[in-house]
Amino acid sequence: MVHVILRNFFLFLSKNQLLNQSARKWGLKLGASQVVAGETISQAMKVVRQLNQKGLVCTVDHLGEFVTTKEEAIQSADYCIRTLNAIAKTGVNCNLSLKLTQLGLDVDSRLCYENMKKILSCAKKHRIFVRIDMEDYSHCQQTIDLLEKLRNEYVGLVGTAIQAYLYRALDDVKHLKGLNLRLVKGAYKEPPEIAYQKKEEIDANYLVMIKQHLRSGSYTAVATHDHHIIDKVKGFCKEEKISKDQFEFQMLFGFRTELQEQIAKEGYKMRVYVPYGNDWFGYFMRRLAERPQNVSFALKGLLSKS
Ligand code: FDA
């Protein structure tokens, strides 16, 4: 019960535009620096290099919420391109994650498509994969539609994430067979009309979805901090003789770091999602919503005044 109240509270805060805007001026406060790699590209690249040295590969995300104008969307796309160029220049083992609302999906879907094409042309030049994060349900179909428009032109360079809490998830995974998909449980608050609410149901659907995509021969990114799921996936892949080249595990920067390193040492590909930028508030609140224990980050941050 307390868990549900806290979850709803933090998700509510994550959507508060005023707090998000104010937080941009605060610097990384409330302990956010433990889960956000810095405010600049060069700080992010430094963190990525350190993770690479530990045998971890990365995906980097320039944080951004509430893009409401064409200018902001173009600026976000430029940031993505600068990030791709920095990855190529520094030679780190890293790809890019982004959100379509940052690129103007809510402003003008045509503009968002054009921004994606600009980013993917740069990604193609450098041979860097681009992952479209999945946002709340109101953007799900638009995200898949846009991906469909891009997948043939940018083969092997673009994919998205599918959320196991949605009833439609298994159909989407089937439909997107052949694409590199990140499979997640789902981070937003969605109603029972469209999404499972119980953890057991979400976990069960998650495993079915992972097995379905792996069995279809498609590259699968299993993005979870849940060691039960990770162990089951490892067991399944051994049983079905699925090569370690066909899948990877993913976790967020700052979470379960020992487990990340252990998975890499076992010879699995382990990718860390590294967010950076000054627009950290919404991302940080969603992380607090996922797991009440994450509040300890904020408490530690308050005590250390960082
Ligand atoms: P969950 O929170 O269900 O925890 C299950 C169990 O795992 C816990 O009971 C505990 O035993 C253990 N555990 C979890 N976290 C732990 C910790 N920090 N320390 C110790 N034990 C822990 N969502 C989305 O909607 N769209 C997206 O594009 C993405 N992208 C994305 C990328 C990456 C790399 C990750 C890791 C996650 C996402 N997500 C996401 C978020 C995702 O949907 C989900 O909300 C979170 O990962 C939380 O669910 P988990 O599967 O990690 O475990």
GROMACS .gro file of C-alpha atoms and ligand atoms in nm:
model
  359
    1MET     CA    1   0.000   0.000   0.000
    2VAL     CA    2   0.274   0.248   0.104
    3HIS     CA    3   0.464   0.133  -0.204
    4VAL     CA    4   0.170   0.225  -0.430
    5ILE     CA    5   0.127   0.567  -0.265
    6LEU     CA    6   0.498   0.644  -0.301
    7ARG     CA    7   0.499   0.524  -0.661
    8ASN     CA    8   0.205   0.747  -0.752
    9PHE     CA    9   0.357   1.041  -0.563
   10PHE     CA   10   0.691   1.022  -0.745
   11LEU     CA   11   0.525   0.967  -1.083
   12PHE     CA   12   0.312   1.275  -1.014
   13LEU     CA   13   0.626   1.477  -0.933
   14SER     CA   14   0.799   1.345  -1.248
   15LYS     CA   15   0.528   1.513  -1.456
   16ASN     CA   16   0.537   1.848  -1.275
   17GLN     CA   17   0.659   2.094  -1.534
   18LEU     CA   18   0.746   2.370  -1.287
   19LEU     CA   19   0.963   2.142  -1.073
   20ASN     CA   20   1.129   2.000  -1.384
   21GLN     CA   21   1.209   2.348  -1.511
   22SER     CA   22   1.338   2.471  -1.174
   23ALA     CA   23   1.556   2.162  -1.129
   24ARG     CA   24   1.745   2.245  -1.449
   25LYS     CA   25   1.895   2.540  -1.263
   26TRP     CA   26   1.981   2.351  -0.943
   27GLY     CA   27   2.260   2.130  -1.081
   28LEU     CA   28   2.246   1.759  -0.990
   29LYS     CA   29   2.081   1.776  -0.647
   30LEU     CA   30   1.899   1.537  -0.410
   31GLY     CA   31   2.147   1.259  -0.488
   32ALA     CA   32   2.076   1.263  -0.862
   33SER     CA   33   2.452   1.263  -0.927
   34GLN     CA   34   2.457   0.897  -0.821
   35VAL     CA   35   2.237   0.800  -1.115
   36VAL     CA   36   2.304   1.077  -1.369
   37ALA     CA   37   2.653   1.085  -1.524
   38GLY     CA   38   2.693   1.463  -1.530
   39GLU     CA   39   2.555   1.766  -1.706
   40THR     CA   40   2.786   1.779  -2.011
   41ILE     CA   41   2.877   1.545  -2.296
   42SER     CA   42   3.241   1.532  -2.186
   43GLN     CA   43   3.140   1.430  -1.833
   44ALA     CA   44   2.920   1.156  -1.981
   45MET     CA   45   3.202   1.033  -2.207
   46LYS     CA   46   3.437   1.016  -1.908
   47VAL     CA   47   3.189   0.797  -1.718
   48VAL     CA   48   3.136   0.576  -2.025
   49ARG     CA   49   3.510   0.527  -2.063
   50GLN     CA   50   3.538   0.424  -1.696
   51LEU     CA   51   3.254   0.173  -1.741
   52ASN     CA   52   3.413   0.037  -2.060
   53GLN     CA   53   3.733  -0.024  -1.865
   54LYS     CA   54   3.531  -0.250  -1.633
   55GLY     CA   55   3.409  -0.457  -1.929
   56LEU     CA   56   3.069  -0.284  -1.951
   57VAL     CA   57   2.931  -0.138  -2.275
   58CYS     CA   58   2.698   0.162  -2.261
   59THR     CA   59   2.411   0.353  -2.412
   60VAL     CA   60   2.402   0.724  -2.345
   61ASP     CA   61   2.092   0.940  -2.318
   62HIS     CA   62   2.075   1.320  -2.318
   63LEU     CA   63   1.793   1.385  -2.072
   64GLY     CA   64   1.505   1.607  -2.177
   65GLU     CA   65   1.140   1.649  -2.074
   66PHE     CA   66   0.851   1.869  -2.188
   67VAL     CA   67   0.958   1.969  -2.537
   68THR     CA   68   0.679   2.200  -2.657
   69THR     CA   69   0.830   2.402  -2.940
   70LYS     CA   70   0.989   2.334  -3.278
   71GLU     CA   71   1.308   2.512  -3.164
   72GLU     CA   72   1.342   2.292  -2.855
   73ALA     CA   73   1.292   1.979  -3.066
   74ILE     CA   74   1.561   2.084  -3.313
   75GLN     CA   75   1.795   2.168  -3.026
   76SER     CA   76   1.739   1.819  -2.878
   77ALA     CA   77   1.813   1.656  -3.215
   78ASP     CA   78   2.135   1.860  -3.235
   79TYR     CA   79   2.229   1.729  -2.891
   80CYS     CA   80   2.179   1.373  -3.012
   81ILE     CA   81   2.404   1.439  -3.311
   82ARG     CA   82   2.669   1.599  -3.092
   83THR     CA   83   2.652   1.297  -2.864
   84LEU     CA   84   2.695   1.056  -3.158
   85ASN     CA   85   2.995   1.258  -3.279
   86ALA     CA   86   3.146   1.253  -2.929
   87ILE     CA   87   3.102   0.873  -2.910
   88ALA     CA   88   3.275   0.836  -3.246
   89LYS     CA   89   3.552   1.082  -3.161
   90THR     CA   90   3.635   0.932  -2.822
   91GLY     CA   91   3.606   0.575  -2.956
   92VAL     CA   92   3.410   0.452  -2.655
   93ASN     CA   93   3.196   0.136  -2.677
   94CYS     CA   94   2.858   0.302  -2.658
   95ASN     CA   95   2.536   0.363  -2.849
   96LEU     CA   96   2.260   0.623  -2.817
   97SER     CA   97   1.918   0.619  -2.653
   98LEU     CA   98   1.659   0.892  -2.710
   99LYS     CA   99   1.294   0.980  -2.661
  100LEU     CA  100   1.069   1.084  -2.949
  101THR     CA  101   0.889   1.350  -2.744
  102GLN     CA  102   1.229   1.520  -2.710
  103LEU     CA  103   1.246   1.531  -3.088
  104GLY     CA  104   0.906   1.697  -3.116
  105LEU     CA  105   0.657   1.407  -3.136
  106ASP     CA  106   0.397   1.616  -2.950
  107VAL     CA  107   0.474   1.928  -3.153
  108ASP     CA  108   0.464   1.790  -3.508
  109SER     CA  109   0.512   1.424  -3.598
  110ARG     CA  110   0.664   1.519  -3.937
  111LEU     CA  111   0.930   1.730  -3.760
  112CYS     CA  112   1.003   1.438  -3.527
  113TYR     CA  113   1.048   1.207  -3.827
  114GLU     CA  114   1.284   1.456  -3.994
  115ASN     CA  115   1.484   1.488  -3.672
  116MET     CA  116   1.510   1.109  -3.648
  117LYS     CA  117   1.635   1.091  -4.006
  118LYS     CA  118   1.904   1.350  -3.936
  119ILE     CA  119   2.016   1.158  -3.627
  120LEU     CA  120   2.013   0.822  -3.806
  121SER     CA  121   2.214   0.958  -4.098
  122CYS     CA  122   2.483   1.059  -3.851
  123ALA     CA  123   2.451   0.721  -3.674
  124LYS     CA  124   2.490   0.545  -4.010
  125LYS     CA  125   2.807   0.737  -4.082
  126HIS     CA  126   2.957   0.625  -3.751
  127ARG     CA  127   2.785   0.280  -3.741
  128ILE     CA  128   2.629   0.354  -3.403
  129PHE     CA  129   2.298   0.197  -3.302
  130VAL     CA  130   2.013   0.424  -3.187
  131ARG     CA  131   1.748   0.304  -2.941
  132ILE     CA  132   1.413   0.479  -2.915
  133ASP     CA  133   1.304   0.459  -2.549
  134MET     CA  134   0.936   0.377  -2.505
  135GLU     CA  135   0.739   0.645  -2.324
  136ASP     CA  136   0.384   0.637  -2.187
  137TYR     CA  137   0.102   0.457  -2.368
  138SER     CA  138  -0.022   0.768  -2.548
  139HIS     CA  139   0.300   0.759  -2.755
  140CYS     CA  140   0.329   0.384  -2.804
  141GLN     CA  141   0.157   0.338  -3.142
  142GLN     CA  142   0.320   0.654  -3.285
  143THR     CA  143   0.661   0.523  -3.179
  144ILE     CA  144   0.605   0.189  -3.348
  145ASP     CA  145   0.468   0.357  -3.662
  146LEU     CA  146   0.773   0.581  -3.686
  147LEU     CA  147   1.006   0.287  -3.633
  148GLU     CA  148   0.829   0.102  -3.915
  149LYS     CA  149   0.899   0.395  -4.146
  150LEU     CA  150   1.269   0.394  -4.057
  151ARG     CA  151   1.360   0.026  -4.016
  152ASN     CA  152   1.420  -0.056  -4.384
  153GLU     CA  153   1.633   0.250  -4.454
  154TYR     CA  154   1.846   0.211  -4.140
  155VAL     CA  155   1.882  -0.166  -4.112
  156GLY     CA  156   2.050  -0.274  -3.788
  157LEU     CA  157   2.077   0.085  -3.670
  158VAL     CA  158   1.745   0.151  -3.499
  159GLY     CA  159   1.521  -0.025  -3.249
  160THR     CA  160   1.285   0.051  -2.965
  161ALA     CA  161   1.174  -0.076  -2.624
  162ILE     CA  162   0.863  -0.283  -2.552
  163GLN     CA  163   0.693  -0.277  -2.211
  164ALA     CA  164   0.574  -0.607  -2.061
  165TYR     CA  165   0.299  -0.442  -1.855
  166LEU     CA  166   0.102  -0.362  -2.172
  167TYR     CA  167  -0.150  -0.624  -2.289
  168ARG     CA  168  -0.040  -0.550  -2.645
  169ALA     CA  169   0.329  -0.627  -2.575
  170LEU     CA  170   0.339  -0.982  -2.712
  171ASP     CA  171   0.170  -0.876  -3.035
  172ASP     CA  172   0.417  -0.588  -3.074
  173VAL     CA  173   0.715  -0.818  -3.019
  174LYS     CA  174   0.577  -1.060  -3.277
  175HIS     CA  175   0.514  -0.778  -3.522
  176LEU     CA  176   0.866  -0.636  -3.473
  177LYS     CA  177   1.039  -0.973  -3.516
  178GLY     CA  178   1.390  -0.931  -3.657
  179LEU     CA  179   1.450  -0.595  -3.490
  180ASN     CA  180   1.686  -0.533  -3.201
  181LEU     CA  181   1.439  -0.473  -2.916
  182ARG     CA  182   1.497  -0.367  -2.558
  183LEU     CA  183   1.247  -0.553  -2.342
  184VAL     CA  184   1.144  -0.388  -2.014
  185LYS     CA  185   0.870  -0.426  -1.753
  186GLY     CA  186   0.746  -0.066  -1.802
  187ALA     CA  187   0.801   0.252  -1.601
  188TYR     CA  188   0.484   0.462  -1.637
  189LYS     CA  189   0.147   0.461  -1.464
  190GLU     CA  190  -0.101   0.297  -1.700
  191PRO     CA  191  -0.465   0.204  -1.630
  192PRO     CA  192  -0.601  -0.155  -1.600
  193GLU     CA  193  -0.782  -0.114  -1.934
  194ILE     CA  194  -0.448  -0.140  -2.115
  195ALA     CA  195  -0.189  -0.273  -1.869
  196TYR     CA  196  -0.131  -0.546  -1.610
  197GLN     CA  197  -0.118  -0.401  -1.260
  198LYS     CA  198   0.013  -0.695  -1.058
  199LYS     CA  199   0.387  -0.761  -1.036
  200GLU     CA  200   0.337  -1.138  -1.085
  201GLU     CA  201   0.141  -1.079  -1.407
  202ILE     CA  202   0.397  -0.831  -1.541
  203ASP     CA  203   0.687  -1.063  -1.457
  204ALA     CA  204   0.512  -1.359  -1.625
  205ASN     CA  205   0.439  -1.160  -1.940
  206TYR     CA  206   0.795  -1.027  -1.938
  207LEU     CA  207   0.945  -1.375  -1.946
  208VAL     CA  208   0.709  -1.494  -2.221
  209MET     CA  209   0.798  -1.187  -2.427
  210ILE     CA  210   1.174  -1.236  -2.381
  211LYS     CA  211   1.154  -1.604  -2.479
  212GLN     CA  212   0.937  -1.524  -2.781
  213HIS     CA  213   1.183  -1.268  -2.917
  214LEU     CA  214   1.487  -1.486  -2.850
  215ARG     CA  215   1.323  -1.791  -3.009
  216SER     CA  216   1.248  -1.589  -3.322
  217GLY     CA  217   1.624  -1.541  -3.364
  218SER     CA  218   1.601  -1.166  -3.301
  219TYR     CA  219   1.857  -0.967  -3.103
  220THR     CA  220   1.721  -0.911  -2.754
  221ALA     CA  221   1.822  -0.659  -2.488
  222VAL     CA  222   1.690  -0.772  -2.150
  223ALA     CA  223   1.675  -0.450  -1.947
  224THR     CA  224   1.606  -0.528  -1.583
  225HIS     CA  225   1.766  -0.514  -1.238
  226ASP     CA  226   1.567  -0.824  -1.140
  227HIS     CA  227   1.815  -1.105  -1.067
  228HIS     CA  228   1.532  -1.366  -1.076
  229ILE     CA  229   1.453  -1.273  -1.436
  230ILE     CA  230   1.823  -1.252  -1.529
  231ASP     CA  231   1.888  -1.603  -1.392
  232LYS     CA  232   1.588  -1.740  -1.580
  233VAL     CA  233   1.705  -1.582  -1.906
  234LYS     CA  234   2.055  -1.724  -1.862
  235GLY     CA  235   1.907  -2.071  -1.796
  236PHE     CA  236   1.671  -2.047  -2.094
  237CYS     CA  237   1.949  -1.944  -2.332
  238LYS     CA  238   2.170  -2.230  -2.216
  239GLU     CA  239   1.888  -2.482  -2.259
  240GLU     CA  240   1.791  -2.353  -2.603
  241LYS     CA  241   2.156  -2.307  -2.707
  242ILE     CA  242   2.103  -1.940  -2.784
  243SER     CA  243   2.438  -1.775  -2.844
  244LYS     CA  244   2.559  -1.496  -2.614
  245ASP     CA  245   2.589  -1.285  -2.931
  246GLN     CA  246   2.211  -1.280  -2.970
  247PHE     CA  247   2.129  -1.100  -2.648
  248GLU     CA  248   2.254  -0.859  -2.386
  249PHE     CA  249   2.155  -0.747  -2.040
  250GLN     CA  250   2.098  -0.381  -1.962
  251MET     CA  251   2.081  -0.187  -1.636
  252LEU     CA  252   2.071   0.179  -1.542
  253PHE     CA  253   2.380   0.372  -1.435
  254GLY     CA  254   2.419   0.370  -1.057
  255PHE     CA  255   2.199   0.065  -0.993
  256ARG     CA  256   2.327  -0.281  -0.890
  257THR     CA  257   2.681  -0.200  -1.002
  258GLU     CA  258   2.830  -0.516  -0.849
  259LEU     CA  259   2.578  -0.732  -1.033
  260GLN     CA  260   2.654  -0.547  -1.359
  261GLU     CA  261   3.024  -0.624  -1.325
  262GLN     CA  262   2.958  -0.985  -1.227
  263ILE     CA  263   2.739  -1.042  -1.535
  264ALA     CA  264   3.013  -0.896  -1.758
  265LYS     CA  265   3.274  -1.119  -1.593
  266GLU     CA  266   3.056  -1.423  -1.671
  267GLY     CA  267   3.104  -1.335  -2.039
  268TYR     CA  268   2.763  -1.181  -2.110
  269LYS     CA  269   2.729  -0.847  -2.282
  270MET     CA  270   2.621  -0.601  -2.011
  271ARG     CA  271   2.512  -0.254  -2.124
  272VAL     CA  272   2.473   0.038  -1.885
  273TYR     CA  273   2.220   0.311  -1.964
  274VAL     CA  274   2.402   0.637  -1.889
  275PRO     CA  275   2.182   0.948  -1.870
  276TYR     CA  276   2.332   1.295  -1.867
  277GLY     CA  277   2.218   1.657  -1.888
  278ASN     CA  278   2.059   1.918  -1.664
  279ASP     CA  279   1.701   1.798  -1.724
  280TRP     CA  280   1.734   1.518  -1.468
  281PHE     CA  281   1.430   1.570  -1.243
  282GLY     CA  282   1.167   1.361  -1.431
  283TYR     CA  283   1.414   1.074  -1.486
  284PHE     CA  284   1.516   1.077  -1.120
  285MET     CA  285   1.155   1.081  -0.995
  286ARG     CA  286   1.068   0.783  -1.220
  287ARG     CA  287   1.358   0.591  -1.064
  288LEU     CA  288   1.231   0.674  -0.714
  289ALA     CA  289   0.884   0.557  -0.818
  290GLU     CA  290   1.014   0.220  -0.936
  291ARG     CA  291   1.161   0.120  -0.606
  292PRO     CA  292   1.094   0.294  -0.272
  293GLN     CA  293   1.441   0.186  -0.152
  294ASN     CA  294   1.584   0.420  -0.416
  295VAL     CA  295   1.475   0.705  -0.189
  296SER     CA  296   1.799   0.630  -0.002
  297PHE     CA  297   1.977   0.799  -0.296
  298ALA     CA  298   1.784   1.117  -0.224
  299LEU     CA  299   1.840   1.092   0.152
  300LYS     CA  300   2.214   1.038   0.107
  301GLY     CA  301   2.217   1.325  -0.142
  302LEU     CA  302   2.040   1.557   0.102
  303LEU     CA  303   2.283   1.469   0.381
  304SER     CA  304   2.586   1.527   0.160
  305LYS     CA  305   2.422   1.842   0.010
  306SER     CA  306   2.530   1.720  -0.339
  307FDA     P1  307   1.175  -0.448  -1.050
  307FDA     O1  308   1.171  -0.303  -1.007
  307FDA     O2  309   1.048  -0.512  -1.093
  307FDA     O3  310   1.239  -0.529  -0.932
  307FDA     C1  311   1.229  -0.671  -0.926
  307FDA     C2  312   1.322  -0.723  -0.818
  307FDA     O4  313   1.459  -0.701  -0.859
  307FDA     C3  314   1.310  -0.651  -0.685
  307FDA     O5  315   1.206  -0.704  -0.609
  307FDA     C4  316   1.448  -0.677  -0.623
  307FDA     O6  317   1.456  -0.809  -0.573
  307FDA     C5  318   1.539  -0.666  -0.745
  307FDA     N1  319   1.590  -0.530  -0.763
  307FDA     C6  320   1.543  -0.438  -0.851
  307FDA     N2  321   1.615  -0.324  -0.843
  307FDA     C7  322   1.707  -0.344  -0.748
  307FDA     C8  323   1.811  -0.265  -0.692
  307FDA     N3  324   1.835  -0.140  -0.733
  307FDA     N4  325   1.888  -0.319  -0.594
  307FDA     C9  326   1.866  -0.444  -0.550
  307FDA     N5  327   1.768  -0.526  -0.600
  307FDA    C10  328   1.691  -0.476  -0.695
  307FDA     N6  329   1.089   0.166  -1.904
  307FDA    C11  330   1.009   0.215  -2.000
  307FDA     O7  331   0.889   0.226  -1.979
  307FDA     N7  332   1.063   0.252  -2.122
  307FDA    C12  333   1.195   0.238  -2.150
  307FDA     O8  334   1.238   0.271  -2.260
  307FDA    C13  335   1.280   0.188  -2.048
  307FDA     N8  336   1.413   0.176  -2.069
  307FDA    C14  337   1.491   0.114  -1.973
  307FDA    C15  338   1.627   0.089  -1.998
  307FDA    C16  339   1.704   0.021  -1.906
  307FDA    C17  340   1.847  -0.006  -1.935
  307FDA    C18  341   1.643  -0.027  -1.785
  307FDA    C19  342   1.723  -0.108  -1.685
  307FDA    C20  343   1.512  -0.001  -1.759
  307FDA    C21  344   1.435   0.071  -1.850
  307FDA     N9  345   1.301   0.102  -1.824
  307FDA    C22  346   1.223   0.152  -1.924
  307FDA    C23  347   1.247   0.086  -1.686
  307FDA    C24  348   1.175  -0.047  -1.667
  307FDA     O9  349   1.056  -0.048  -1.740
  307FDA    C25  350   1.143  -0.073  -1.519
  307FDA    O10  351   1.057   0.027  -1.474
  307FDA    C26  352   1.264  -0.074  -1.428
  307FDA    O11  353   1.373  -0.139  -1.486
  307FDA    C27  354   1.229  -0.145  -1.295
  307FDA    O12  355   1.198  -0.279  -1.317
  307FDA     P2  356   1.305  -0.397  -1.303
  307FDA    O13  357   1.276  -0.494  -1.411
  307FDA    O14  358   1.443  -0.340  -1.305
  307FDA    O15  359   1.286  -0.467  -1.164
   0.00000   0.00000   0.00000
